[in-house]
Short mmCIF file of C-alpha atoms in Angstrom, two decimals:
data_model
loop_
_atom_site.label_atom_id
_atom_site.label_comp_id
_atom_site.label_asym_id
_atom_site.label_seq_id
_atom_site.Cartn_x
_atom_site.Cartn_y
_atom_site.Cartn_z
CA MET A 87 148.94 45.70 304.65
CA LYS A 88 152.71 45.63 304.23
CA PHE A 89 154.65 46.30 307.42
CA LYS A 90 158.41 46.28 307.80
CA PHE A 91 159.79 46.03 311.32
CA LEU A 92 163.26 47.12 312.28
CA ALA A 93 165.79 46.39 315.05
CA PRO A 94 166.15 45.45 317.80
CA ALA A 95 165.35 41.90 316.79
CA ALA A 96 165.11 40.69 320.38
CA VAL A 97 162.28 43.08 321.11
CA LEU A 98 160.42 42.25 317.95
CA ALA A 99 160.71 38.53 318.65
CA ALA A 100 158.79 38.91 321.90
CA SER A 101 155.36 37.37 322.29
CA THR A 102 152.70 39.01 320.15
CA ALA A 103 150.47 38.95 323.22
CA MET A 104 152.64 41.63 324.81
CA ILE A 105 152.25 45.37 324.33
CA SER A 106 155.57 47.11 324.81
CA ILE A 107 158.01 49.20 322.80
CA ALA A 108 157.31 46.74 320.00
CA ALA A 109 153.58 47.51 319.95
CA PRO A 110 153.57 47.92 316.13
CA ALA A 111 154.41 44.22 315.80
CA VAL A 112 150.89 43.41 316.99
CA ALA A 113 149.19 46.09 314.93
CA ASP A 114 146.96 43.52 313.20
CA ASP A 115 145.69 42.22 316.56
CA HIS A 116 145.00 45.78 317.68
CA ALA A 117 143.10 46.54 314.49
CA GLU A 118 140.93 43.46 315.00
CA ALA A 119 140.07 44.42 318.56
CA ALA A 120 139.32 48.05 317.72
CA ALA A 121 137.72 47.48 314.33
CA PRO A 122 134.02 47.70 315.30
CA ALA A 123 134.39 51.05 317.07
CA LEU A 124 136.69 52.50 314.42
CA ALA A 125 134.46 51.21 311.64
CA ASP A 126 131.54 53.09 313.20
CA VAL A 127 133.59 56.29 313.39
CA LEU A 128 134.70 55.99 309.77
CA ALA A 129 131.12 55.38 308.63
CA HIS A 130 129.61 58.31 310.57
CA GLU A 131 127.85 61.05 308.62
CA ARG A 132 130.27 63.67 309.96
CA ARG A 133 132.78 62.16 307.51
CA ASP A 134 130.55 62.25 304.44
CA GLY A 135 132.77 64.94 302.93
CA ASP A 136 135.99 63.17 303.96
CA ARG A 137 135.38 59.57 302.97
CA GLU A 138 136.37 59.94 299.32
CA ARG A 139 139.97 60.41 300.44
CA ASP A 140 140.07 57.21 302.50
CA GLN A 141 141.36 55.38 299.41
CA TYR A 142 144.53 57.51 299.61
CA ARG A 143 144.84 58.11 303.35
CA ASN A 144 143.83 54.63 304.54
CA PRO A 145 142.88 55.74 308.07
CA ALA A 146 141.94 52.31 309.45
CA GLU A 147 145.14 50.67 308.23
CA THR A 148 147.33 53.63 309.20
CA LEU A 149 146.01 53.84 312.76
CA ALA A 150 146.32 50.07 313.11
CA PHE A 151 149.96 50.24 312.04
CA PHE A 152 150.59 53.03 314.55
CA GLY A 153 149.02 50.81 317.22
CA VAL A 154 146.40 53.41 318.18
CA GLU A 155 143.84 52.05 320.67
CA PRO A 156 140.59 53.77 321.75
CA THR A 157 141.77 53.92 325.39
CA MET A 158 145.04 55.70 324.55
CA THR A 159 146.09 59.32 324.89
CA VAL A 160 146.98 60.52 321.40
CA ALA A 161 148.36 63.94 320.41
CA GLU A 162 147.90 65.17 316.84
CA TYR A 163 150.28 67.83 315.56
CA SER A 164 148.76 70.65 313.48
CA PRO A 165 145.26 69.28 312.79
CA GLY A 166 144.82 71.75 309.92
CA GLY A 167 141.46 71.18 308.24
CA GLY A 168 140.62 68.45 310.73
CA TRP A 169 140.46 65.47 308.37
CA TYR A 170 142.16 63.12 310.84
CA THR A 171 140.68 64.96 313.82
CA ARG A 172 137.22 63.86 312.70
CA VAL A 173 138.47 60.28 312.99
CA LEU A 174 140.66 60.53 316.08
CA ALA A 175 138.55 62.67 318.41
CA PRO A 176 135.34 60.59 318.30
CA TYR A 177 137.37 57.39 318.37
CA LEU A 178 139.40 58.41 321.43
CA MET A 179 137.29 60.74 323.51
CA PRO A 180 134.81 58.18 324.94
CA ALA A 181 137.51 56.08 326.67
CA GLY A 182 140.84 57.76 325.92
CA THR A 183 142.14 61.30 325.37
CA TYR A 184 142.59 63.36 322.22
CA ILE A 185 145.10 66.24 322.27
CA ALA A 186 145.79 68.78 319.53
CA PHE A 187 149.00 70.79 319.51
CA ASN A 188 150.66 73.30 317.25
CA GLY A 189 153.89 75.24 316.90
CA ASP A 190 154.68 78.50 318.66
CA SER A 191 152.75 81.21 316.79
CA ASP A 192 155.20 83.85 318.04
CA GLY A 193 158.03 82.11 316.20
CA ARG A 194 156.57 82.51 312.71
CA THR A 195 156.48 85.24 310.10
CA TYR A 196 153.19 86.34 308.58
CA GLN A 197 152.24 87.92 305.28
CA THR A 198 149.12 89.64 306.64
CA ARG A 199 147.72 90.72 309.99
CA ALA A 200 144.71 88.49 309.38
CA GLN A 201 146.98 85.47 308.95
CA GLU A 202 148.76 86.34 312.19
CA ALA A 203 145.46 86.77 314.04
CA ARG A 204 144.22 83.38 312.85
CA ALA A 205 147.43 81.67 313.93
CA LYS A 206 147.49 83.29 317.35
CA GLY A 207 143.81 82.54 317.91
CA TRP A 208 144.16 78.88 316.92
CA THR A 209 144.06 77.37 320.40
CA GLU A 210 140.76 78.93 321.41
CA SER A 211 139.11 78.56 318.01
CA PHE A 212 140.09 74.88 317.87
CA LYS A 213 138.70 74.23 321.35
CA GLU A 214 135.43 75.94 320.49
CA GLY A 215 135.07 74.08 317.20
CA MET A 216 135.85 70.74 318.82
CA ALA A 217 133.43 71.40 321.67
CA GLN A 218 130.65 72.16 319.24
CA ALA A 219 131.39 69.11 317.08
CA MET A 220 131.69 66.69 320.01
CA GLY A 221 129.03 68.18 322.28
CA VAL A 222 131.41 68.86 325.16
CA GLU A 223 132.60 71.92 327.06
CA ALA A 224 135.45 73.84 325.42
CA ASP A 225 137.43 73.69 328.67
CA SER A 226 137.46 69.89 328.41
CA VAL A 227 139.32 70.00 325.07
CA MET A 228 143.12 69.91 325.37
CA ALA A 229 144.79 72.03 322.69
CA PHE A 230 147.95 74.10 323.02
CA GLU A 231 151.01 75.55 321.34
CA VAL A 232 154.25 73.79 322.21
CA ASP A 233 155.56 76.69 324.28
CA GLU A 234 152.39 76.56 326.41
CA MET A 235 152.23 72.82 327.03
CA PRO A 236 150.41 72.11 330.32
CA GLU A 237 152.62 70.46 332.91
CA GLU A 238 150.07 67.68 333.33
CA ALA A 239 150.59 66.61 329.70
CA ALA A 240 154.20 65.53 330.32
CA GLY A 241 154.73 61.79 330.19
CA THR A 242 151.07 60.98 329.53
CA VAL A 243 150.90 60.46 325.75
CA ASP A 244 150.92 57.05 324.06
CA ARG A 245 151.18 58.28 320.47
CA VAL A 246 152.11 61.55 318.79
CA LEU A 247 150.89 61.66 315.19
CA ILE A 248 152.31 63.91 312.47
CA PHE A 249 150.42 63.76 309.18
CA ARG A 250 152.00 65.28 306.04
CA SER A 251 153.69 68.09 307.96
CA MET A 252 157.39 67.21 308.12
CA HIS A 253 158.22 69.19 304.97
CA GLY A 254 156.85 72.37 306.54
CA LEU A 255 158.68 71.72 309.79
CA ASN A 256 161.89 71.08 307.87
CA ILE A 257 161.76 74.20 305.72
CA GLY A 258 160.61 76.34 308.65
CA ASN A 259 163.34 74.97 310.95
CA ASN A 260 160.67 74.05 313.50
CA ALA A 261 161.09 70.28 313.59
CA ASP A 262 163.37 70.32 316.64
CA ASP A 263 160.85 72.27 318.73
CA ILE A 264 158.01 69.92 317.83
CA LEU A 265 160.00 66.74 318.42
CA LYS A 266 161.39 68.00 321.72
CA ALA A 267 157.81 68.66 322.79
CA ALA A 268 156.86 65.18 321.62
CA ARG A 269 159.58 63.63 323.80
CA VAL A 270 158.28 65.53 326.82
CA MET A 271 154.69 64.46 326.18
CA LEU A 272 155.38 60.81 325.45
CA LYS A 273 155.40 58.00 327.96
CA ASP A 274 158.61 55.99 328.08
CA ASP A 275 157.10 53.48 325.65
CA GLY A 276 155.24 56.11 323.63
CA MET A 277 155.83 56.42 319.90
CA VAL A 278 155.57 58.94 317.07
CA GLY A 279 153.71 58.03 313.89
CA VAL A 280 154.56 59.94 310.72
CA VAL A 281 152.94 60.04 307.29
CA GLN A 282 154.92 62.14 304.82
CA HIS A 283 155.00 62.76 301.05
CA ARG A 284 157.96 60.69 299.81
CA ALA A 285 160.70 61.80 297.42
CA PRO A 286 161.85 59.31 294.75
CA GLU A 287 164.65 56.83 295.42
CA GLY A 288 168.03 58.46 294.80
CA ALA A 289 166.66 62.01 294.97
CA SER A 290 169.12 64.74 295.91
CA TYR A 291 168.83 66.89 299.01
CA ASP A 292 169.03 70.04 296.88
CA ASP A 293 165.86 69.04 295.04
CA TYR A 294 163.89 67.54 297.92
CA GLY A 295 165.28 68.94 301.16
CA ALA A 296 166.48 72.47 300.67
CA ARG A 297 163.70 73.16 298.16
CA GLN A 298 160.05 73.21 299.19
CA ARG A 299 158.27 70.66 297.02
CA GLY A 300 156.26 69.01 299.78
CA TYR A 301 158.15 65.75 299.35
CA MET A 302 160.99 64.60 301.61
CA ARG A 303 163.60 61.89 301.42
CA LYS A 304 163.17 59.15 303.99
CA GLN A 305 166.77 59.50 305.18
CA ASP A 306 166.21 63.17 305.96
CA VAL A 307 163.10 62.45 308.02
CA VAL A 308 164.95 59.72 309.92
CA ALA A 309 167.95 62.02 310.49
CA ILE A 310 165.73 64.73 311.99
CA PHE A 311 164.21 62.24 314.40
CA GLU A 312 167.57 60.73 315.33
CA ALA A 313 168.93 64.19 316.10
CA ASN A 314 166.09 64.56 318.59
CA GLY A 315 166.55 61.28 320.42
CA PHE A 316 164.33 58.93 318.43
CA GLU A 317 164.99 55.83 316.35
CA LEU A 318 163.01 54.25 313.54
CA ALA A 319 161.03 51.28 314.88
CA ALA A 320 158.91 50.25 311.90
CA GLU A 321 157.73 51.35 308.48
CA SER A 322 154.77 50.50 306.27
CA GLU A 323 153.85 50.84 302.60
CA VAL A 324 150.17 51.23 303.42
CA ASN A 325 150.11 54.79 302.00
CA ALA A 326 152.36 54.13 299.00
CA ASN A 327 151.30 55.24 295.51
CA PRO A 328 153.61 53.91 292.76
CA LYS A 329 151.86 56.11 290.18
CA ASP A 330 153.28 59.25 291.79
CA THR A 331 156.56 60.25 290.11
CA ALA A 332 157.03 63.11 292.61
CA ASP A 333 158.89 65.21 290.05
CA TYR A 334 156.34 67.92 289.29
CA GLU A 335 157.47 71.51 288.93
CA GLY A 336 154.68 72.57 291.27
CA GLY A 337 155.56 69.93 293.84
CA VAL A 338 153.07 67.72 295.65
CA TRP A 339 150.39 70.39 295.22
CA THR A 340 150.18 69.41 291.54
CA LEU A 341 148.19 66.33 292.57
CA PRO A 342 144.73 66.13 294.14
CA PRO A 343 143.24 67.61 296.14
CA SER A 344 145.14 70.85 295.37
CA PHE A 345 145.43 70.49 291.57
CA GLY A 346 147.90 73.36 291.43
CA PHE A 347 145.55 75.60 293.43
CA GLY A 348 143.12 76.04 290.55
CA ARG A 349 145.69 76.77 287.86
CA GLN A 350 145.28 73.51 285.91
CA SER A 351 143.27 72.84 282.78
CA GLU A 352 140.58 70.16 282.75
CA GLU A 353 142.97 67.91 280.84
CA GLU A 354 145.74 68.39 283.40
CA MET A 355 143.35 67.77 286.27
CA ALA A 356 142.13 64.53 284.67
CA LYS A 357 145.73 63.36 284.26
CA HIS A 358 146.59 64.09 287.88
CA ARG A 359 143.31 62.67 289.16
CA ALA A 360 144.26 59.37 287.52
CA ILE A 361 147.51 59.40 289.52
CA GLY A 362 145.76 60.11 292.80
CA GLU A 363 147.20 61.65 295.93
CA SER A 364 150.91 61.52 296.69
CA ASP A 365 153.16 58.56 297.42
CA ARG A 366 153.70 58.57 301.19
CA MET A 367 156.07 56.95 303.62
CA THR A 368 154.52 55.76 306.87
CA LEU A 369 157.05 55.59 309.71
CA LEU A 370 156.93 54.78 313.40
CA PHE A 371 159.57 56.10 315.80
CA ARG A 372 160.34 55.27 319.42
CA LYS A 373 162.53 56.99 321.97
CA ALA A 374 166.15 55.91 321.61
CA ASP A 375 167.85 54.34 324.62
#
């Protein structure tokens, strides 16, 4: 695993036995301590359909870098199809707390009434699905839209995790709302972990910021966080893929698992399968002083 730690140097020079703002600096120790439980979660049959993507998403290494512990309270933004939820919830729920949260469904535009109904019914449907999967009561599952955050969630969260969603937040102008909610949820020493499709070095904002290609420039992600009171604490290359040129006309969805949403020939799919999933930056942010 390749980790790069950033300022302040005084904090990062502190004893590796301490868990503080510099928690990522002891990510390897955390991974060792949590490995047996996490290994069991990753090997569980509920993930039989997910495991093939571990080679690209590196869940054990990613969660270790983010400093996620099984006793923590962790909030996942926009769980989507639940790939990471099927890792996080069983890992956290026995001794910690798993929270799912989403954007304000009233602040979006919809192409169909069915799409709108699904979005507005997300909270309850997620709770019911989680309850069934985990064998718990739906009322015990914490899931909410940011505008309906329970008061008791404020200041209780150790980590907020945002997986491959910053491009949508950027284009939809929703990043500020989500990051403001994250600041409210987080403890003083809480942190935000981000995995995001990465634009090539030297890419222009016009091609990779204003235009929806799924990829983002690192400096734009950092700028969004800084504007919301965060600073970059550490970064890792654990989810890097040097084979990804990130210059496809169809954006990141050219690569697996989307393969251009079924519009590619067998030859094109084979070519993109050989590349693998996207090149991704893995960033960890803390609250700025």
